[in-house]
Coordinates of C-alpha atoms in Angstrom, one line a residue:
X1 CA -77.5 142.1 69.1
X2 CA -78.4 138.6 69.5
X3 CA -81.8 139.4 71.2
X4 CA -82.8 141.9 67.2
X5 CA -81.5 138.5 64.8
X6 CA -83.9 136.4 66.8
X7 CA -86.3 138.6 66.8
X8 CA -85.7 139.2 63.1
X9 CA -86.0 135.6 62.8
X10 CA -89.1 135.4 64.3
X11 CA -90.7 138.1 62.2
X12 CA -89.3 136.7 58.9
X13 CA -90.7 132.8 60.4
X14 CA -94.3 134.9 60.8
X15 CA -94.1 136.7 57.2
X16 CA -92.8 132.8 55.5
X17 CA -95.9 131.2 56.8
X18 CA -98.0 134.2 55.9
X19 CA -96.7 134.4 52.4
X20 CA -96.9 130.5 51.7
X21 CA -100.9 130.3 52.8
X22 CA -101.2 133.4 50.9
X23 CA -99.5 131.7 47.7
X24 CA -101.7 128.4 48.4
X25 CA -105.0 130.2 48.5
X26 CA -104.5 132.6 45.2
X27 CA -103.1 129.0 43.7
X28 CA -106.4 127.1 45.1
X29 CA -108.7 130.6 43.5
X30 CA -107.0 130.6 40.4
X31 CA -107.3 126.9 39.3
X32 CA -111.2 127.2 41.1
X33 CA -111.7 130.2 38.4
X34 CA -111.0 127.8 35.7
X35 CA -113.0 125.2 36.5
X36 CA -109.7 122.8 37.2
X37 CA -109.5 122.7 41.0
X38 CA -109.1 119.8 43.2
X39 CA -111.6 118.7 45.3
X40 CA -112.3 120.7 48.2
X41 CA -111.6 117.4 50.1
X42 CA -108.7 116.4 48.8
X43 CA -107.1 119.5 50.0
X44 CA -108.2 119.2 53.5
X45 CA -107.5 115.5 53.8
X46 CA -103.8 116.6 52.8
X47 CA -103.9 119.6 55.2
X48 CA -104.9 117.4 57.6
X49 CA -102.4 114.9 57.8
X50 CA -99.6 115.1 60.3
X51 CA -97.0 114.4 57.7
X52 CA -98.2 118.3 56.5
X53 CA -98.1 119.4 59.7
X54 CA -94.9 117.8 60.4
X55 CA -93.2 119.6 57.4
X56 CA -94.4 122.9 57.9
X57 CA -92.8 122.9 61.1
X58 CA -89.7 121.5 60.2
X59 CA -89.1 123.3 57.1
X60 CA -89.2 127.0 58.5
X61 CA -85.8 126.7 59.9
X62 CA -84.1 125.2 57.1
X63 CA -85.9 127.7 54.8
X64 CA -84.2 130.7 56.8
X65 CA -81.2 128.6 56.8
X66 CA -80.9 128.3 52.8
X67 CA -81.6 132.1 52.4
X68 CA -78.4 133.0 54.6
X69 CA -76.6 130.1 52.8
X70 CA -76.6 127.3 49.9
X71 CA -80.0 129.7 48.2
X72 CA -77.7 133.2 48.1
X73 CA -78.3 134.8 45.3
X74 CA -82.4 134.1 45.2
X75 CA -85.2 136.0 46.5
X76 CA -86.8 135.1 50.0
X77 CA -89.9 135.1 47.1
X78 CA -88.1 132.6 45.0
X79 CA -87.4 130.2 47.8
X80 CA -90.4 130.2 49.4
X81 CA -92.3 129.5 45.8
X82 CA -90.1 126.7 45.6
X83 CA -90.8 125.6 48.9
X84 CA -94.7 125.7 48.5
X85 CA -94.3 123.8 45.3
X86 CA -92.8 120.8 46.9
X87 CA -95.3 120.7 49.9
X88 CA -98.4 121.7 48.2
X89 CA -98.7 119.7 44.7
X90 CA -101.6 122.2 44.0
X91 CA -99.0 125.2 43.2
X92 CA -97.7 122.9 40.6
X93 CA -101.2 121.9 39.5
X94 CA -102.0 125.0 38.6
X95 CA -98.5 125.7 36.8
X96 CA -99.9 122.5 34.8
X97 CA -103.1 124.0 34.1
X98 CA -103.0 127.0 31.8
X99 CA -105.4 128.2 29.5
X100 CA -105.5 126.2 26.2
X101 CA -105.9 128.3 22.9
X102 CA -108.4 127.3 20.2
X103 CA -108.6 128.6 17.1
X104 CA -112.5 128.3 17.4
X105 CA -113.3 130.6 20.0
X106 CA -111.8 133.6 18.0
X107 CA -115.3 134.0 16.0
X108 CA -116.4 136.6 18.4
X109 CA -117.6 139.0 15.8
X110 CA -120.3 136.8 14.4
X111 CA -121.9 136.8 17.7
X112 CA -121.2 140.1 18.4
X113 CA -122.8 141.2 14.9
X114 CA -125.7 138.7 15.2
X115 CA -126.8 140.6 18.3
X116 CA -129.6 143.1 18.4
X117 CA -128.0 146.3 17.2
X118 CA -127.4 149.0 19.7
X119 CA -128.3 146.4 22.8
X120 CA -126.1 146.9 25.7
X121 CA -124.6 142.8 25.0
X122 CA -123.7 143.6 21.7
X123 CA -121.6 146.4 23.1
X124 CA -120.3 144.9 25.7
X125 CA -119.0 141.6 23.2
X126 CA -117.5 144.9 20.9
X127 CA -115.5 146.0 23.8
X128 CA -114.3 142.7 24.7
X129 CA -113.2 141.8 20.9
X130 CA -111.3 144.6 21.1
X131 CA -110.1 144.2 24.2
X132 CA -108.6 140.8 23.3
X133 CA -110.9 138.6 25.0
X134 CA -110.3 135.9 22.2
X135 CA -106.7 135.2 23.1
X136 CA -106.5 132.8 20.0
X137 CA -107.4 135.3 17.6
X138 CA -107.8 133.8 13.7
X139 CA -105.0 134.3 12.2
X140 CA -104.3 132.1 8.8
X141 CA -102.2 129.9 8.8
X142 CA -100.3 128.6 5.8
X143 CA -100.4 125.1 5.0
X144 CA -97.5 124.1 2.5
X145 CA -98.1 121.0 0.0
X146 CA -95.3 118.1 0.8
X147 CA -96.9 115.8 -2.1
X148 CA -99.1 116.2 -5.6
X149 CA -101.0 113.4 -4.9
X150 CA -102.4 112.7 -1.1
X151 CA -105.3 110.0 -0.8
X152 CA -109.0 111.5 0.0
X153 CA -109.4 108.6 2.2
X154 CA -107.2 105.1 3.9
X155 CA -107.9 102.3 1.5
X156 CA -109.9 100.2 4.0
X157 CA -112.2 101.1 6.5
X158 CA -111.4 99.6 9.9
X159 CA -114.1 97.7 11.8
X160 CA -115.6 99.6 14.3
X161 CA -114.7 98.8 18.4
X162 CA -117.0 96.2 19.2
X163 CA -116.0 96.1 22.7
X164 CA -115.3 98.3 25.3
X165 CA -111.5 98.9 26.5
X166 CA -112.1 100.5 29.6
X167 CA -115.6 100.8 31.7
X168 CA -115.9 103.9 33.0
X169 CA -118.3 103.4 36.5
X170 CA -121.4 105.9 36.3
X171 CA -121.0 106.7 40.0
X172 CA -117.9 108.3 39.8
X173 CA -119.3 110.6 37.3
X174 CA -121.5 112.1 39.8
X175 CA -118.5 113.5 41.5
X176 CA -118.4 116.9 39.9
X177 CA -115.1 117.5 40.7
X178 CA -114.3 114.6 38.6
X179 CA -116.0 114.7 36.0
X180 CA -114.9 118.9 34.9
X181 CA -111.4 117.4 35.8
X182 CA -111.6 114.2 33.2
X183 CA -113.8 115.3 30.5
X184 CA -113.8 118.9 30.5
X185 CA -111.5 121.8 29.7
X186 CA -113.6 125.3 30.7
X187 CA -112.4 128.4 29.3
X188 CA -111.6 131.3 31.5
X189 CA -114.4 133.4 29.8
X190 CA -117.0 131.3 31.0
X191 CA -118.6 129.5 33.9
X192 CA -120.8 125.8 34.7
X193 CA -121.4 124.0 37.8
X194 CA -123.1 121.0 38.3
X195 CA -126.6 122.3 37.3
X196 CA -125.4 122.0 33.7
X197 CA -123.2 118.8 34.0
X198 CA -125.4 116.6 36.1
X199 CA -124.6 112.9 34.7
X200 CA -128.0 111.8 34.9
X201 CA -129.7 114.6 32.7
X202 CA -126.5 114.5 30.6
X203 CA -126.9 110.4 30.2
X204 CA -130.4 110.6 30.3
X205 CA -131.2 112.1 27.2
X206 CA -131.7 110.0 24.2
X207 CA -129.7 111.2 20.8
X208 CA -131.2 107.9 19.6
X209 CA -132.4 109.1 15.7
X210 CA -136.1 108.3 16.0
X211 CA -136.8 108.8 12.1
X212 CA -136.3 106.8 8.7
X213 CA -133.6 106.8 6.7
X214 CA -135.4 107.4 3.4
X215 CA -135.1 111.2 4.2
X216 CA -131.9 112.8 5.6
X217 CA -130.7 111.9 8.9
X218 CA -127.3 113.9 9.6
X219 CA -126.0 117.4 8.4
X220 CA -122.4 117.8 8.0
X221 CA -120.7 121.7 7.0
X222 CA -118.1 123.4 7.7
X223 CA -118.2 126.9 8.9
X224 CA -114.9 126.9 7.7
X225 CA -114.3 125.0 4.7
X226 CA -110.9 126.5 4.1
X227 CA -109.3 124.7 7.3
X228 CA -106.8 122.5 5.5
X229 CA -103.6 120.0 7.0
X230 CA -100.0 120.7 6.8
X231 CA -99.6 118.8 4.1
X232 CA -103.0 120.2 2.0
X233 CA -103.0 121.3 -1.2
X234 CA -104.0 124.8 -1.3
X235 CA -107.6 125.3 -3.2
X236 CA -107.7 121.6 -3.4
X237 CA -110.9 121.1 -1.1
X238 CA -110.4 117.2 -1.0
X239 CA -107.4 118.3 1.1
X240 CA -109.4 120.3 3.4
X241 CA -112.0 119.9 5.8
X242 CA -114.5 119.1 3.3
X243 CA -112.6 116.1 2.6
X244 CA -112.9 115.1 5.9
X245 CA -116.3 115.5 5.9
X246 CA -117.0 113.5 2.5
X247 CA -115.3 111.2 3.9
X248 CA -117.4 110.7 7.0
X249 CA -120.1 111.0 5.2
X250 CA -119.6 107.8 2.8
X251 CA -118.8 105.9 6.2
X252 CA -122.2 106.7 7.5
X253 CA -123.9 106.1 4.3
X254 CA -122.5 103.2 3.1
X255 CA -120.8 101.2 6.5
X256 CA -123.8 102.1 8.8
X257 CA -127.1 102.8 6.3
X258 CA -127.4 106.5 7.6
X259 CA -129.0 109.3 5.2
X260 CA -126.5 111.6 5.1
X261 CA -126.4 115.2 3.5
X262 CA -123.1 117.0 3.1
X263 CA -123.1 120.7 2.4
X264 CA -120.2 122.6 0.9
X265 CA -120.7 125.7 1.4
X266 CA -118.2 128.2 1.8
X267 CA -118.2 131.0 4.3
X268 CA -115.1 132.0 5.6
X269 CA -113.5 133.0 2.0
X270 CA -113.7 136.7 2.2
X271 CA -114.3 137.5 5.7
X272 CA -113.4 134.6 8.3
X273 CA -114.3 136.8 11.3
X274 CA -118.3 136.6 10.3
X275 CA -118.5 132.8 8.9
X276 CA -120.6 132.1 11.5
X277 CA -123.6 134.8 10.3
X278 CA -123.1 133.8 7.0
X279 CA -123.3 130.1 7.4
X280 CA -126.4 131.4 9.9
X281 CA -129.2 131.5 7.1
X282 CA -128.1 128.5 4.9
X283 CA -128.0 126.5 7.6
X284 CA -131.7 128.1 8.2
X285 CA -132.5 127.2 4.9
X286 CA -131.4 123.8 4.7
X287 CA -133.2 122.5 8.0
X288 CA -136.1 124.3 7.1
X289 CA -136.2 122.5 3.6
X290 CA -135.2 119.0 5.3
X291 CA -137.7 118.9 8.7
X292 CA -136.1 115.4 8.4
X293 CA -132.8 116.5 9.8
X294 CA -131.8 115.3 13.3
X295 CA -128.4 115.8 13.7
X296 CA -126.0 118.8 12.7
X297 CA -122.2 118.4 12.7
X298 CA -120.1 121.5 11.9
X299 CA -116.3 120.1 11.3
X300 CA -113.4 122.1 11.6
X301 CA -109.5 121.5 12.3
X302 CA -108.2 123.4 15.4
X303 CA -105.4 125.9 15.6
X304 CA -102.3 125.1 17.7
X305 CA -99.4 125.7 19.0
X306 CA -96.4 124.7 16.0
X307 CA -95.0 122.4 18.2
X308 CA -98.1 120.6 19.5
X309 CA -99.1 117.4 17.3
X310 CA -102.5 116.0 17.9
X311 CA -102.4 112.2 17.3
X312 CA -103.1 108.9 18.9
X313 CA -103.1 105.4 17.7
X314 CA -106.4 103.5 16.2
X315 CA -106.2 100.4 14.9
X316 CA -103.0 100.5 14.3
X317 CA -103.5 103.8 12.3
X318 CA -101.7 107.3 13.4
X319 CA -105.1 109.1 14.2
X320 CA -105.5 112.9 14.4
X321 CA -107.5 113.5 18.1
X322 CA -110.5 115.2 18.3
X323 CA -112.2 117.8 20.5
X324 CA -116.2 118.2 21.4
X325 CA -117.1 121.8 21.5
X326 CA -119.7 123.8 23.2
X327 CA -121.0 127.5 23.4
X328 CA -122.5 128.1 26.8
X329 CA -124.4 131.4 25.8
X330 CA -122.8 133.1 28.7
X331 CA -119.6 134.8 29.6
X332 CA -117.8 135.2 33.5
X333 CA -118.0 139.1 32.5
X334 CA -121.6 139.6 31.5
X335 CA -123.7 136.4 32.4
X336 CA -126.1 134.9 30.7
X337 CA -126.4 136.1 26.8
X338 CA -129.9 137.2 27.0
X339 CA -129.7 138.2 23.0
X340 CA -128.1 135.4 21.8
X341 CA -130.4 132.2 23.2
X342 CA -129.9 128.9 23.0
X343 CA -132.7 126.8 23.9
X344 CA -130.6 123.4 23.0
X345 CA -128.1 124.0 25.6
X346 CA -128.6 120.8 27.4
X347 CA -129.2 118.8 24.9
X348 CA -126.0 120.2 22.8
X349 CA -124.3 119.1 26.0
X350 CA -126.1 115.9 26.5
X351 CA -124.6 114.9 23.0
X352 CA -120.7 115.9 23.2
X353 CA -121.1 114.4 26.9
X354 CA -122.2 110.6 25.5
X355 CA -119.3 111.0 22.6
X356 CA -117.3 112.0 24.6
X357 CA -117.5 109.0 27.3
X358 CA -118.3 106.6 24.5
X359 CA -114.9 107.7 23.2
X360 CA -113.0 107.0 26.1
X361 CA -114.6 103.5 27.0
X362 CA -114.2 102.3 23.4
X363 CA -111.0 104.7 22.1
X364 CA -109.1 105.5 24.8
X365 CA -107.0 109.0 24.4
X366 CA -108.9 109.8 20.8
X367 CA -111.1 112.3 22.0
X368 CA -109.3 115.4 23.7
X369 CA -111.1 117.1 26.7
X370 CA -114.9 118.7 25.8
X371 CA -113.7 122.6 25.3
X372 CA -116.7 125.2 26.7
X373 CA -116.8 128.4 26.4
X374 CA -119.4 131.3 25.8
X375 CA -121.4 132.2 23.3
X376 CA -123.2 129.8 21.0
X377 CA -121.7 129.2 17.9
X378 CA -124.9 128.3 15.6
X379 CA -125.3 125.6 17.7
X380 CA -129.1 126.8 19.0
X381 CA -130.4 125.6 15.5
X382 CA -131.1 121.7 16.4
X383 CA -130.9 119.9 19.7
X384 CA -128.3 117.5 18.5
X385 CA -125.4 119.6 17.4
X386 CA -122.2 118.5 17.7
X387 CA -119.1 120.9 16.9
X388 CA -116.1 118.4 16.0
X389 CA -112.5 119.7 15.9
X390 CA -110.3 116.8 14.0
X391 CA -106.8 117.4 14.3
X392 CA -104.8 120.6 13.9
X393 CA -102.7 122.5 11.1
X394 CA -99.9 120.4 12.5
X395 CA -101.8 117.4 11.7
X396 CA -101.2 115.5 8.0
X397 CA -104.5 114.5 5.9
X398 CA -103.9 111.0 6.5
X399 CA -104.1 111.8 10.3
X400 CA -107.4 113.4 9.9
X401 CA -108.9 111.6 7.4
X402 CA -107.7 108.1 9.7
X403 CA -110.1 109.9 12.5
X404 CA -113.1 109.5 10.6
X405 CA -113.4 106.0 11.0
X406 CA -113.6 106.0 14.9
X407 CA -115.5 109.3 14.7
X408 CA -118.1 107.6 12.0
X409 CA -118.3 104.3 14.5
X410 CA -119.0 107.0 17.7
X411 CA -121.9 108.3 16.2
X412 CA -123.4 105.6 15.4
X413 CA -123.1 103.8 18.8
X414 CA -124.6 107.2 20.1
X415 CA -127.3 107.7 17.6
X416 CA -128.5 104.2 16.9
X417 CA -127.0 101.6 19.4

């Protein structure tokens, strides 16, 4: 009898160890698959330390112990989960690290429509709309008015950072690793490496404006002008997004001498799902009738979860964050999107990239994570695009329209410093 429970012992010791490895690798794969691993090195300098070692060996016994005793009532699954979790913080890394949903990637059907009818891509994107590839699907969301008369702007314009709050060193930018894991959240549906996000082609290219300003500089629109606050007043667009952008666009004008042009059209009225083809040709249009135009800024407000708020501090000011986003023009599924090109892929990334780290060196915590993800998102119409997404529907105006001023002072330092 006593010779069977040890050798039960033995074989549930073997199929512990088996099933914790098991659970660290499909942990390690997982996170790697989202682009939010740890450093290969990391892990094996943990693995490698005898305090590791140590704890695997003492902790088989006791692990046995607690499922004949103090754990009855749990799984030999549950325990050994728990067990993992507190000897491998990478389990509970990649409990931390779950997909985030933005209301942006939903506009899967513009892409899918603007491909070549009847190509095998176009088909494929179909499938995976329907499918439910877009997780965050658009949905609207009601914004309810909370007061008659909300302010299109703060009353004063706050100075812009003249200094930098933190210095970020260049060379730890080179470490891939840390750089997807600081500035970067990668969707599921799509892939990079450090081709794409090497610091020095990212850094070295200039978004310096090299033209004028007696002619238009900057384009600002909104794919979706009807994005509004949770305090907006429905149909009043000075609520909206296109308050927002008004807004920025009197800061560049008037604080920094920049020749802006803001455009008002709306697209996502009737049909949300296809804003993207119809703001397509007018943004056509407008470029081709101002060759003068440099930079494009597309400005939305995210979707979020209702109990997520989106804010920081600037300037003593409750700020709504904001979030750089970029289509990749290829998906984890089908690769690179052939039909739907986008020569200005580095350079789009080039752009968000020196926001993005002039935002943390100068506004620490106002800029969220860079969001990629495929497709392309009429960002293949000028090498300096920038998608911006200020805030949420959680967010108030005041929030949103607080985040122009840093945003305002960001582009500048990019453009022209």
């Amino acid at each position: 009898m006593n010779r069977v429970k040890k050798k039960t012992g033995k074989r549930l010791q073997s199929l512990a160890g088996a099933v914790c490895i098991l659970l660290v690798f499909v942990c390690y794969q997982n996170m790697a698959a989202l682009g939010k691993g740890p450093a290969i090195s990391q892990i094996g300098d943990y693995l490698q330390e005898k305090a590791a070692v140590g704890a695997w060996k003492n902790c088989m016994p006791s692990m046995l112990e607690q499922i004949e005793t103090e754990e009855e009532g749990k799984s030999v699954g549950e325990i050994l989960a728990a067990k993992v979790e507190h000897l491998f913080p990478v389990y509970e890394y990649t409990e931390k690290s779950g997909d985030y949903d933005t209301q942006i990637e939903s506009e899967l059907s513009y892409e899918a429509a603007a491909a070549q009818e009847g190509s095998e891509e176009s088909k494929m994107l179909e499938e995976n709309q329907k499918a439910g590839e877009a997780e965050a699907s658009e949905k609207d969301i009601a914004v309810v008015p909370t007061q008659e008369n909300i302010s299109m702007q703060p009353a004063t314009a706050a100075a812009g950072a003249t200094q930098k709050v933190v210095e970020i060193p260049r060379e730890k930018l080179a470490d891939f690793d840390y750089l997807i894991q600081n500035f970067y959240q990668v969707d599921r549906t799509t892939t990079i490496d450090g081709t794409q996000l090497n610091p020095d082609v990212l850094l070295g290219k200039s978004m310096k404006l090299t033209g004028g300003n007696d002619a238009p500089q900057i384009l600002i629109y909104h794919t979706h002008s009807q994005e509004g606050y949770c305090d907006s007043t429905p149909g009043d667009t000075s609520t909206s997004v296109v308050g927002l952008g008004e807004y920025l666009t009197s800061l560049l004008r008037d604080k920094y001498g920049l020749n802006v042009m803001h455009h008002t059209g709306e697209y996502d009225v009737k049909d949300r799902d296809n804003a993207y083809s119809y703001a397509g040709p007018a943004l056509e249009q407008i470029l081709a009738e101002n060759p003068s135009i440099e930079v494009v800024i597309d400005l939305h407000r995210d979707g979020v979860p209702e109990t997520t708020h989106l804010v920081t501090e600037v300037n003593g000011k409750q700020t709504a964050q904001i979030m750089f986003f970029n289509g990749l023009s290829r998906t984890t599924k089908n690769g690179d999107l052939t039909n739907l090109p986008n020569p200005y892929i580095a350079d789009n990334l080039a752009f968000s990239f020196q926001m993005k780290l002039a935002a943390e060196e100068y506004y620490p915590g106002f800029a969220r994570d860079i969001y990629l993800k495929g497709y392309r998102y009429n960002m293949h119409y000028c090498p300096k695009s920038l998608l911006v997404e200020v805030g949420a529907q959680t967010n108030t105006l005041q929030e949103a329209m607080n985040a122009m001023e840093p945003l305002a002072d960001l582009l500048n330092k990019v453009l022209t410093q």
